[in-house]
Coordinates of N, CA, C and O and ligand atoms in Angstrom, one line a residue:
M1 N -16.4 -8.6 11.5 CA -16.3 -9.2 13.4 C -15.6 -8.2 13.7 O -14.2 -8.0 13.1
A2 N -15.3 -7.8 14.7 CA -14.3 -6.5 14.9 C -13.4 -7.7 16.3 O -13.3 -8.7 16.7
D3 N -12.3 -6.8 15.8 CA -11.1 -7.2 16.8 C -10.6 -6.3 18.2 O -10.7 -5.0 17.6
A4 N -10.6 -6.8 19.1 CA -9.9 -6.0 19.8 C -9.1 -4.7 19.6 O -9.1 -3.6 20.3
F5 N -8.0 -5.7 19.3 CA -7.0 -4.8 19.0 C -7.3 -3.6 18.0 O -6.9 -2.3 18.4
S6 N -8.0 -3.7 17.0 CA -8.1 -3.2 15.9 C -9.4 -2.0 16.0 O -9.0 -0.7 16.2
V7 N -10.2 -2.3 17.4 CA -11.0 -1.2 17.9 C -10.1 0.1 18.5 O -10.4 0.9 18.9
L8 N -9.2 -0.4 19.0 CA -8.5 0.3 20.5 C -7.6 1.1 19.3 O -7.5 2.1 19.3
R9 N -6.7 0.5 18.3 CA -6.0 1.0 17.5 C -6.6 2.2 16.8 O -6.0 2.9 16.4
R10 N -7.8 1.4 16.4 CA -8.9 3.1 15.4 C -8.9 4.6 16.2 O -9.2 5.3 16.4
D11 N -9.4 4.2 17.4 CA -9.5 5.5 18.6 C -8.2 6.0 18.9 O -8.1 6.9 18.7
H12 N -7.4 5.2 19.2 CA -5.6 5.6 19.0 C -5.2 6.5 17.8 O -4.9 7.7 17.9
E13 N -5.5 6.1 17.4 CA -5.3 7.1 15.3 C -5.8 8.3 15.4 O -5.4 9.2 15.1
K14 N -7.7 8.3 16.0 CA -8.5 8.9 15.4 C -7.4 10.5 17.2 O -7.0 11.5 16.4
V15 N -7.4 9.8 17.8 CA -6.7 10.5 18.8 C -5.1 11.3 18.6 O -4.8 12.4 18.5
E16 N -4.3 10.4 17.9 CA -2.7 10.6 17.3 C -3.4 12.3 15.8 O -2.8 12.9 15.8
R17 N -4.1 12.0 15.6 CA -4.6 12.9 14.1 C -5.3 14.0 14.9 O -4.5 15.3 14.6
T18 N -5.8 14.0 16.0 CA -6.2 15.2 16.6 C -4.6 15.9 17.3 O -4.9 17.4 16.9
L19 N -3.9 15.3 17.6 CA -3.1 15.4 18.6 C -2.2 16.4 17.5 O -1.6 17.5 18.0
A20 N -1.6 15.9 16.6 CA -1.1 16.1 15.3 C -1.6 17.7 14.5 O -1.0 18.4 15.0
A21 N -3.3 17.7 14.6 CA -3.3 19.0 14.5 C -3.0 19.9 14.9 O -3.0 21.2 15.4
L22 N -3.7 19.5 16.4 CA -3.6 20.6 17.5 C -2.1 21.2 17.8 O -1.4 22.2 17.7
E23 N -1.5 20.2 17.5 CA 0.8 20.2 17.6 C 0.4 21.7 16.1 O 1.9 22.2 16.2
D24 N 0.4 21.0 15.3 CA 0.5 21.8 14.1 C -0.2 23.3 13.9 O 0.2 23.9 13.3
G25 N -1.4 23.2 14.6 CA -2.4 24.3 14.2 C -2.0 26.0 14.9 O -1.2 25.7 15.6
P26 N -2.3 27.1 14.1 CA -2.4 28.6 14.5 C -2.0 28.6 16.4 O -3.5 27.7 16.5
N27 N -1.7 28.5 16.7 CA -2.0 29.2 18.5 C -1.7 30.7 18.9 O -0.8 31.2 18.0
A28 N -1.7 31.1 20.0 CA -1.9 32.2 20.7 C -0.9 32.6 20.4 O -0.7 33.9 19.8
G29 N 0.3 32.4 21.2 CA 1.4 32.3 20.5 C 2.6 32.4 19.0 O 3.4 33.8 18.6
S30 N 1.9 32.2 18.0 CA 1.9 32.4 16.9 C 0.6 33.1 16.4 O 0.9 33.2 15.0
G31 N 0.1 33.8 17.1 CA -0.6 35.1 16.4 C -1.7 34.6 16.0 O -2.4 35.2 15.0
A32 N -2.6 33.5 16.5 CA -3.9 32.9 15.7 C -4.7 34.0 15.8 O -4.8 34.7 17.0
D33 N -5.5 34.1 14.7 CA -7.1 34.9 15.2 C -7.8 34.6 15.6 O -8.0 33.5 16.1
Q34 N -8.7 35.0 16.7 CA -9.7 34.9 17.5 C -10.4 33.9 16.8 O -11.0 32.5 17.3
G35 N -11.1 33.9 15.4 CA -11.3 32.6 14.9 C -10.6 31.3 14.7 O -10.9 29.9 15.1
E36 N -9.7 30.8 14.6 CA -8.6 30.1 14.9 C -8.0 29.4 16.2 O -8.2 28.4 16.1
L37 N -8.4 30.5 17.4 CA -8.1 30.3 18.6 C -9.3 29.6 19.1 O -9.3 28.1 20.0
L38 N -10.9 29.8 18.4 CA -12.1 29.3 18.9 C -12.0 27.9 18.6 O -12.1 27.0 19.3
A39 N -11.5 27.9 17.2 CA -11.4 26.4 16.6 C -10.8 25.5 17.1 O -10.8 24.3 17.2
R40 N -9.2 25.8 17.9 CA -8.6 25.1 18.7 C -9.1 25.0 20.0 O -8.9 23.7 20.0
R41 N -9.9 25.5 20.2 CA -11.3 25.2 21.8 C -11.5 23.8 20.9 O -11.9 23.4 22.1
K42 N -12.7 24.1 20.6 CA -13.5 23.0 19.8 C -12.6 21.8 19.1 O -13.0 20.9 20.3
L43 N -11.5 21.8 18.9 CA -10.4 20.5 18.9 C -10.2 20.1 19.9 O -10.2 18.7 20.1
T44 N -10.0 20.8 20.8 CA -9.4 20.4 22.4 C -10.6 19.8 23.0 O -10.3 18.8 23.2
Q45 N -11.8 20.6 22.6 CA -13.0 20.0 23.5 C -13.2 18.3 23.2 O -13.7 17.1 23.5
Q46 N -13.1 18.5 21.5 CA -13.5 16.8 20.6 C -12.1 16.2 21.4 O -12.4 14.9 21.7
L47 N -11.3 16.1 21.6 CA -10.1 15.6 22.2 C -10.7 14.8 23.2 O -10.4 14.0 23.8
I48 N -10.2 16.3 24.1 CA -11.4 15.9 25.8 C -12.6 14.5 26.0 O -12.3 13.6 26.7
T49 N -13.5 14.9 24.9 CA -14.1 13.6 24.5 C -14.2 12.6 24.3 O -14.3 11.5 25.1
D50 N -13.1 12.6 23.0 CA -12.7 11.3 22.9 C -11.9 10.8 23.3 O -12.4 9.2 23.7
E51 N -11.0 11.3 24.8 CA -10.0 11.0 25.3 C -11.1 9.9 26.0 O -10.6 8.9 27.0
A52 N -12.5 10.9 27.6 CA -13.0 10.5 28.1 C -13.2 9.1 28.0 O -13.6 8.1 28.5
V53 N -14.1 8.8 26.6 CA -14.8 7.6 26.0 C -14.1 6.1 26.2 O -14.3 5.5 26.7
H54 N -12.9 6.8 25.2 CA -12.1 5.7 25.3 C -11.5 5.5 26.4 O -10.9 3.8 26.9
E55 N -11.1 6.3 27.5 CA -10.1 5.5 28.6 C -11.3 4.7 29.4 O -11.0 4.1 30.3
A56 N -12.9 5.3 29.2 CA -13.7 5.0 30.9 C -13.9 3.9 30.1 O -14.5 2.5 30.7
I57 N -13.8 3.3 28.4 CA -14.3 1.6 27.8 C -12.9 1.2 28.0 O -13.4 -0.1 28.4
E58 N -11.8 1.4 28.3 CA -10.8 0.4 28.1 C -10.4 0.1 29.6 O -10.6 -1.2 30.4
E59 N -11.3 1.4 31.1 CA -11.1 0.8 32.5 C -12.2 -0.1 32.2 O -12.3 -1.1 33.6
T60 N -13.4 -0.5 32.0 CA -14.5 -1.0 32.1 C -14.6 -2.7 31.9 O -14.7 -3.1 32.3
Y61 N -13.8 -2.3 30.2 CA -14.0 -3.6 29.6 C -12.2 -4.1 29.6 O -12.2 -5.9 29.2
F62 N -11.4 -3.5 29.2 CA -9.7 -3.8 28.9 C -9.2 -4.3 29.5 O -8.4 -5.2 30.0
W63 N -9.4 -3.4 31.2 CA -8.0 -3.5 32.1 C -8.5 -5.2 32.9 O -7.7 -5.6 33.3
P64 N -10.2 -5.1 32.8 CA -10.2 -6.0 34.0 C -9.6 -7.7 33.3 O -9.3 -8.4 33.7
V65 N -9.0 -7.7 31.7 CA -9.2 -8.7 31.1 C -7.9 -8.9 31.8 O -7.2 -10.2 31.3
V66 N -7.0 -7.8 31.1 CA -5.3 -7.5 30.6 C -5.3 -8.0 32.7 O -3.9 -9.0 33.0
R67 N -5.9 -7.5 33.8 CA -5.5 -8.1 35.5 C -6.0 -9.7 35.0 O -5.1 -10.2 36.0
D68 N -6.3 -10.0 34.7 CA -6.8 -11.6 34.8 C -6.4 -12.4 34.2 O -5.6 -13.6 34.5
R69 N -5.6 -12.2 33.0 CA -5.0 -13.1 32.2 C -3.5 -12.9 31.6 O -3.3 -13.9 31.4
M70 N -3.4 -11.3 32.2 CA -2.2 -11.8 31.4 C -0.5 -11.5 33.1 O -1.3 -11.4 33.6
P71 N 0.0 -12.9 32.5 CA 1.4 -13.1 33.8 C 1.8 -11.3 34.1 O 1.9 -10.2 32.9
G72 N 1.4 -11.0 35.3 CA 1.5 -9.4 35.2 C 1.2 -8.5 35.0 O 1.5 -7.1 34.7
G73 N -0.4 -8.7 34.6 CA -1.5 -8.0 34.2 C -1.6 -6.9 35.2 O -1.9 -6.2 34.9
G74 N -1.6 -7.6 36.8 CA -2.0 -6.6 37.3 C -1.5 -5.2 37.5 O -1.9 -3.9 37.8
E75 N -0.3 -5.6 37.3 CA 0.7 -4.1 37.7 C 0.9 -3.3 36.6 O 0.2 -2.2 36.2
L76 N 0.5 -3.9 35.1 CA 0.6 -3.2 34.0 C -0.9 -2.4 33.6 O -0.8 -1.1 33.7
A77 N -1.8 -2.9 34.7 CA -2.7 -2.3 34.8 C -2.9 -1.2 35.8 O -3.5 -0.3 35.1
D78 N -2.6 -1.4 36.7 CA -2.1 -0.5 37.9 C -1.9 1.0 37.0 O -1.9 2.2 37.1
E79 N -0.2 0.2 36.7 CA 0.6 1.4 35.9 C -0.3 2.4 35.0 O -0.3 3.5 35.1
A80 N -1.1 1.7 33.9 CA -2.0 2.3 33.0 C -3.0 3.2 33.1 O -3.3 4.3 32.8
I81 N -3.5 2.5 34.3 CA -4.8 3.3 35.0 C -4.3 4.4 35.3 O -4.9 5.6 35.5
G82 N -3.3 4.1 36.5 CA -2.7 5.5 36.6 C -2.2 6.5 35.9 O -2.1 8.2 35.9
Q83 N -1.7 6.5 35.0 CA -1.5 7.2 34.0 C -2.8 7.5 33.2 O -2.9 9.4 32.8
E84 N -3.9 7.1 32.7 CA -5.1 7.5 32.6 C -5.5 8.6 33.3 O -6.2 9.5 33.1
Q85 N -5.5 8.2 35.0 CA -5.7 8.9 35.7 C -5.3 10.7 35.9 O -5.9 11.7 35.4
A86 N -3.5 10.3 35.5 CA -3.1 11.8 35.7 C -3.4 12.8 34.1 O -4.1 14.1 34.3
A87 N -3.4 11.4 33.1 CA -4.0 12.3 31.4 C -5.4 13.7 31.8 O -5.8 14.2 31.7
K88 N -6.7 12.7 32.8 CA -7.6 13.1 32.9 C -7.5 14.8 33.9 O -8.5 15.4 33.9
Q89 N -7.0 14.3 34.5 CA -6.8 15.3 35.6 C -6.0 16.9 34.8 O -6.8 17.8 35.1
V90 N -5.0 16.5 34.2 CA -4.6 17.7 32.9 C -5.9 18.1 32.4 O -6.0 19.2 32.0
L91 N -6.2 16.9 31.4 CA -7.4 17.3 30.8 C -8.8 18.0 31.5 O -9.3 19.0 30.9
H92 N -9.1 18.0 32.3 CA -9.5 18.9 33.1 C -9.5 20.3 33.7 O -10.4 21.0 33.6
L93 N -8.5 20.2 33.5 CA -7.8 21.6 34.2 C -7.4 22.2 32.5 O -8.1 23.2 32.2
L94 N -7.2 22.1 31.4 CA -7.4 22.1 30.2 C -9.0 22.7 29.8 O -9.1 23.7 29.4
E95 N -9.6 22.1 30.3 CA -11.0 21.9 30.2 C -11.5 23.2 30.7 O -12.6 23.7 30.1
Q96 N -10.9 23.9 31.3 CA -11.5 25.4 32.1 C -10.8 26.5 31.3 O -11.1 27.7 31.8
L97 N -9.7 26.1 30.7 CA -9.3 27.4 30.2 C -10.0 27.7 28.3 O -10.2 26.4 28.1
G98 N -9.5 28.5 28.0 CA -9.5 28.9 26.4 C -8.0 28.5 25.8 O -7.3 29.1 26.5
A99 N -8.0 28.9 24.5 CA -7.1 28.4 24.0 C -6.0 29.8 24.2 O -5.1 30.1 24.1
W100 N -6.8 31.4 24.5 CA -5.9 32.3 24.7 C -5.5 32.7 25.7 O -4.7 33.6 25.7
D101 N -6.0 31.6 26.6 CA -5.5 31.7 28.4 C -4.0 31.4 28.3 O -3.8 30.4 27.9
D102 N -3.3 32.0 29.3 CA -2.4 32.0 29.6 C -2.2 30.2 30.1 O -3.3 30.5 31.1
G103 N -1.3 29.6 30.3 CA -1.6 28.2 30.6 C -1.8 27.3 29.6 O -1.4 26.3 29.5
F104 N -2.4 27.6 28.6 CA -3.3 26.8 28.0 C -2.7 25.9 26.9 O -2.4 24.6 27.1
E105 N -1.1 26.5 26.1 CA -0.5 26.1 25.6 C 0.7 25.5 26.1 O 0.9 23.9 25.8
K106 N 0.8 25.4 27.3 CA 1.4 24.3 28.3 C 1.2 23.7 28.6 O 1.5 22.4 28.4
L107 N 0.0 23.2 29.4 CA -0.5 22.1 29.8 C -1.1 21.5 28.6 O -1.0 20.4 28.7
L108 N -1.9 21.9 26.9 CA -1.6 21.1 25.8 C -0.7 20.1 25.9 O -0.5 19.2 25.6
R109 N 0.5 21.1 25.4 CA 1.9 20.1 25.1 C 1.9 19.1 26.3 O 2.4 18.1 25.8
E110 N 1.7 19.3 27.5 CA 2.2 18.7 28.7 C 1.4 16.9 28.2 O 2.1 16.2 28.1
F111 N 0.1 17.3 28.3 CA -0.7 16.3 27.5 C -0.6 15.5 26.3 O -0.7 14.3 26.2
I112 N -0.1 16.1 24.9 CA 0.0 15.3 24.4 C 1.0 14.8 24.3 O 1.0 13.2 24.1
A113 N 2.2 14.8 24.8 CA 3.4 14.2 25.7 C 2.5 12.9 26.2 O 3.2 11.9 26.0
A114 N 2.1 12.9 27.5 CA 1.8 11.9 28.1 C 0.5 11.9 27.3 O 0.7 9.9 27.6
A115 N 0.0 11.9 26.5 CA -0.8 11.2 25.3 C -0.1 10.0 25.1 O 0.1 8.7 24.2
R116 N 0.6 10.3 24.1 CA 1.7 9.6 23.3 C 2.3 8.5 23.9 O 2.9 7.2 23.7
D117 N 2.7 9.3 25.4 CA 3.7 8.3 25.8 C 3.0 6.8 26.4 O 3.0 5.2 27.0
H118 N 1.3 6.9 26.6 CA 0.4 6.4 27.0 C 0.1 4.8 25.8 O 0.0 4.2 26.5
V119 N -0.4 5.8 24.9 CA -0.4 5.1 23.7 C 0.2 3.8 23.4 O 0.6 2.7 23.1
A120 N 2.2 4.4 23.3 CA 3.1 3.3 23.1 C 3.0 2.4 24.9 O 3.2 1.4 24.0
F121 N 3.0 3.0 25.5 CA 2.9 1.6 26.4 C 1.8 0.7 26.2 O 1.8 -0.6 26.0
E122 N 0.4 1.0 25.7 CA -0.3 0.4 25.8 C 0.0 -0.9 24.6 O -0.2 -1.8 24.4
E123 N 0.4 0.3 23.7 CA 0.8 -0.9 22.5 C 1.8 -2.3 22.5 O 2.0 -2.8 21.5
T124 N 2.6 -1.7 23.6 CA 4.0 -2.1 22.9 C 4.0 -2.7 24.2 O 4.7 -3.5 24.1
K125 N 3.7 -2.3 25.5 CA 3.8 -3.5 26.7 C 2.8 -3.8 26.9 O 3.0 -5.2 27.9
V126 N 1.5 -4.1 26.6 CA 0.5 -4.7 26.9 C -0.3 -5.2 26.5 O -0.7 -6.5 25.9
W127 N -0.2 -4.8 24.7 CA -1.1 -5.5 23.1 C 0.0 -6.9 22.8 O -0.6 -7.8 23.4
P128 N 1.2 -6.8 23.0 CA 1.7 -8.1 22.5 C 1.4 -9.4 23.3 O 1.5 -10.2 23.4
G129 N 1.8 -9.0 24.6 CA 1.6 -10.0 25.9 C 0.4 -10.3 25.6 O -0.2 -11.7 26.1
L130 N -1.2 -9.6 25.4 CA -1.9 -10.4 25.7 C -2.2 -10.9 24.8 O -3.1 -11.6 24.9
R131 N -2.0 -10.5 23.3 CA -2.4 -11.2 21.6 C -2.2 -12.5 22.5 O -3.1 -14.0 21.7
E132 N -0.9 -13.0 23.3 CA -0.1 -14.6 23.0 C -1.4 -14.8 24.2 O -1.3 -16.4 24.3
V133 N -2.0 -14.8 24.9 CA -2.7 -15.6 26.2 C -4.4 -15.3 25.5 O -4.4 -16.4 26.1
L134 N -4.9 -14.7 24.9 CA -6.6 -14.7 24.3 C -6.3 -15.4 23.5 O -5.5 -15.7 22.2
S135 N -7.5 -15.9 23.3 CA -7.4 -17.0 21.9 C -8.2 -15.8 20.6 O -8.7 -14.9 21.4
T136 N -8.5 -16.3 19.7 CA -8.9 -15.7 18.2 C -10.2 -14.9 18.9 O -10.8 -14.2 18.6
Q137 N -11.0 -16.1 19.2 CA -12.2 -15.7 19.7 C -12.5 -14.7 20.4 O -13.5 -14.0 20.7
E138 N -11.7 -15.4 21.8 CA -11.7 -14.0 22.5 C -11.5 -12.4 22.2 O -11.7 -11.8 23.1
I139 N -10.4 -12.6 21.7 CA -9.9 -11.3 21.1 C -11.9 -10.7 20.6 O -11.7 -8.7 20.3
S140 N -11.9 -11.3 19.8 CA -13.0 -10.6 18.5 C -14.2 -11.0 19.8 O -14.5 -9.7 19.6
E141 N -14.7 -11.9 20.5 CA -15.4 -11.0 22.0 C -15.3 -10.0 22.7 O -15.9 -8.7 22.5
L142 N -14.2 -9.8 22.6 CA -13.8 -8.6 23.4 C -13.4 -7.4 22.6 O -14.6 -6.3 22.8
G143 N -13.7 -7.2 21.5 CA -13.3 -6.4 20.1 C -15.3 -5.7 20.1 O -15.3 -4.9 20.0
E144 N -15.9 -7.3 20.4 CA -17.7 -6.5 20.0 C -17.6 -5.7 21.3 O -18.6 -5.1 21.1
K145 N -17.6 -6.2 22.3 CA -17.9 -5.2 23.6 C -17.1 -4.1 23.6 O -18.3 -3.4 24.2
L146 N -16.3 -3.9 23.0 CA -15.2 -2.4 22.8 C -16.3 -1.6 22.0 O -17.2 -0.7 22.2
A147 N -16.3 -2.4 20.8 CA -16.9 -1.6 19.9 C -18.8 -1.1 20.2 O -19.4 0.0 20.2
A148 N -19.3 -2.2 21.0 CA -20.7 -1.8 21.6 C -21.2 -0.7 22.4 O -21.4 0.6 22.4
A149 N -19.6 -1.1 23.3 CA -19.6 0.6 24.8 C -19.5 1.7 23.8 O -20.0 2.8 24.4
K150 N -18.4 1.7 22.6 CA -18.5 3.0 21.9 C -19.9 3.5 21.1 O -19.7 4.6 21.9
E151 N -20.2 2.6 21.0 CA -21.8 3.1 20.5 C -22.3 3.8 20.7 O -22.8 4.6 21.0
H152 N -22.7 2.7 22.2 CA -23.5 2.9 23.2 C -23.5 4.5 23.4 O -24.2 6.0 24.0
A153 N -21.3 4.6 23.6 CA -21.5 6.2 24.7 C -21.4 7.3 23.9 O -21.7 8.5 24.1
Q154 N -21.5 7.2 22.0 CA -21.5 7.8 21.0 C -22.7 8.1 21.2 O -23.8 9.4 20.0
A155 N -24.4 7.3 21.4 CA -25.6 7.5 21.2 C -25.9 8.5 21.8 O -25.9 9.1 22.6
Ligands
FE2_201 FE1 -5.7 4.1 27.8
FE2_202 FE1 -5.8 3.1 24.7

């Protein structure tokens, strides 16, 4: 049975692995060759796709529950969705650039920092309070919905 927090956590971990790989990988400034730059561009595209799916699923299924059930949930949801929208704009700009273009690394660094802050916000400011107000059954029902939406998005 899926648990909502485990489903979301798995996505966060995958995003973090990609962020770390991008952070550690060779880039235009560190003398990456063309193949490495193309691989960097491809990994960035994977990040953009994973992020888009994850945030869209949260916006459809997760934030409405936070809003309805958690004390102060409306404000938390607004703040988190604001972070997601800002990140989307950065990714949209990043998507138009190659890893060899000026500005790519700066935008990527900006995104990496914002993405980590956003994940920390969700996991520390939202999840503990939501766990308290949802029953085990509600947490697994929400998990099923999130997992099904994810499967559908990847199909
Ligand atoms: Fe999010
Ligand atoms: Fe998330």
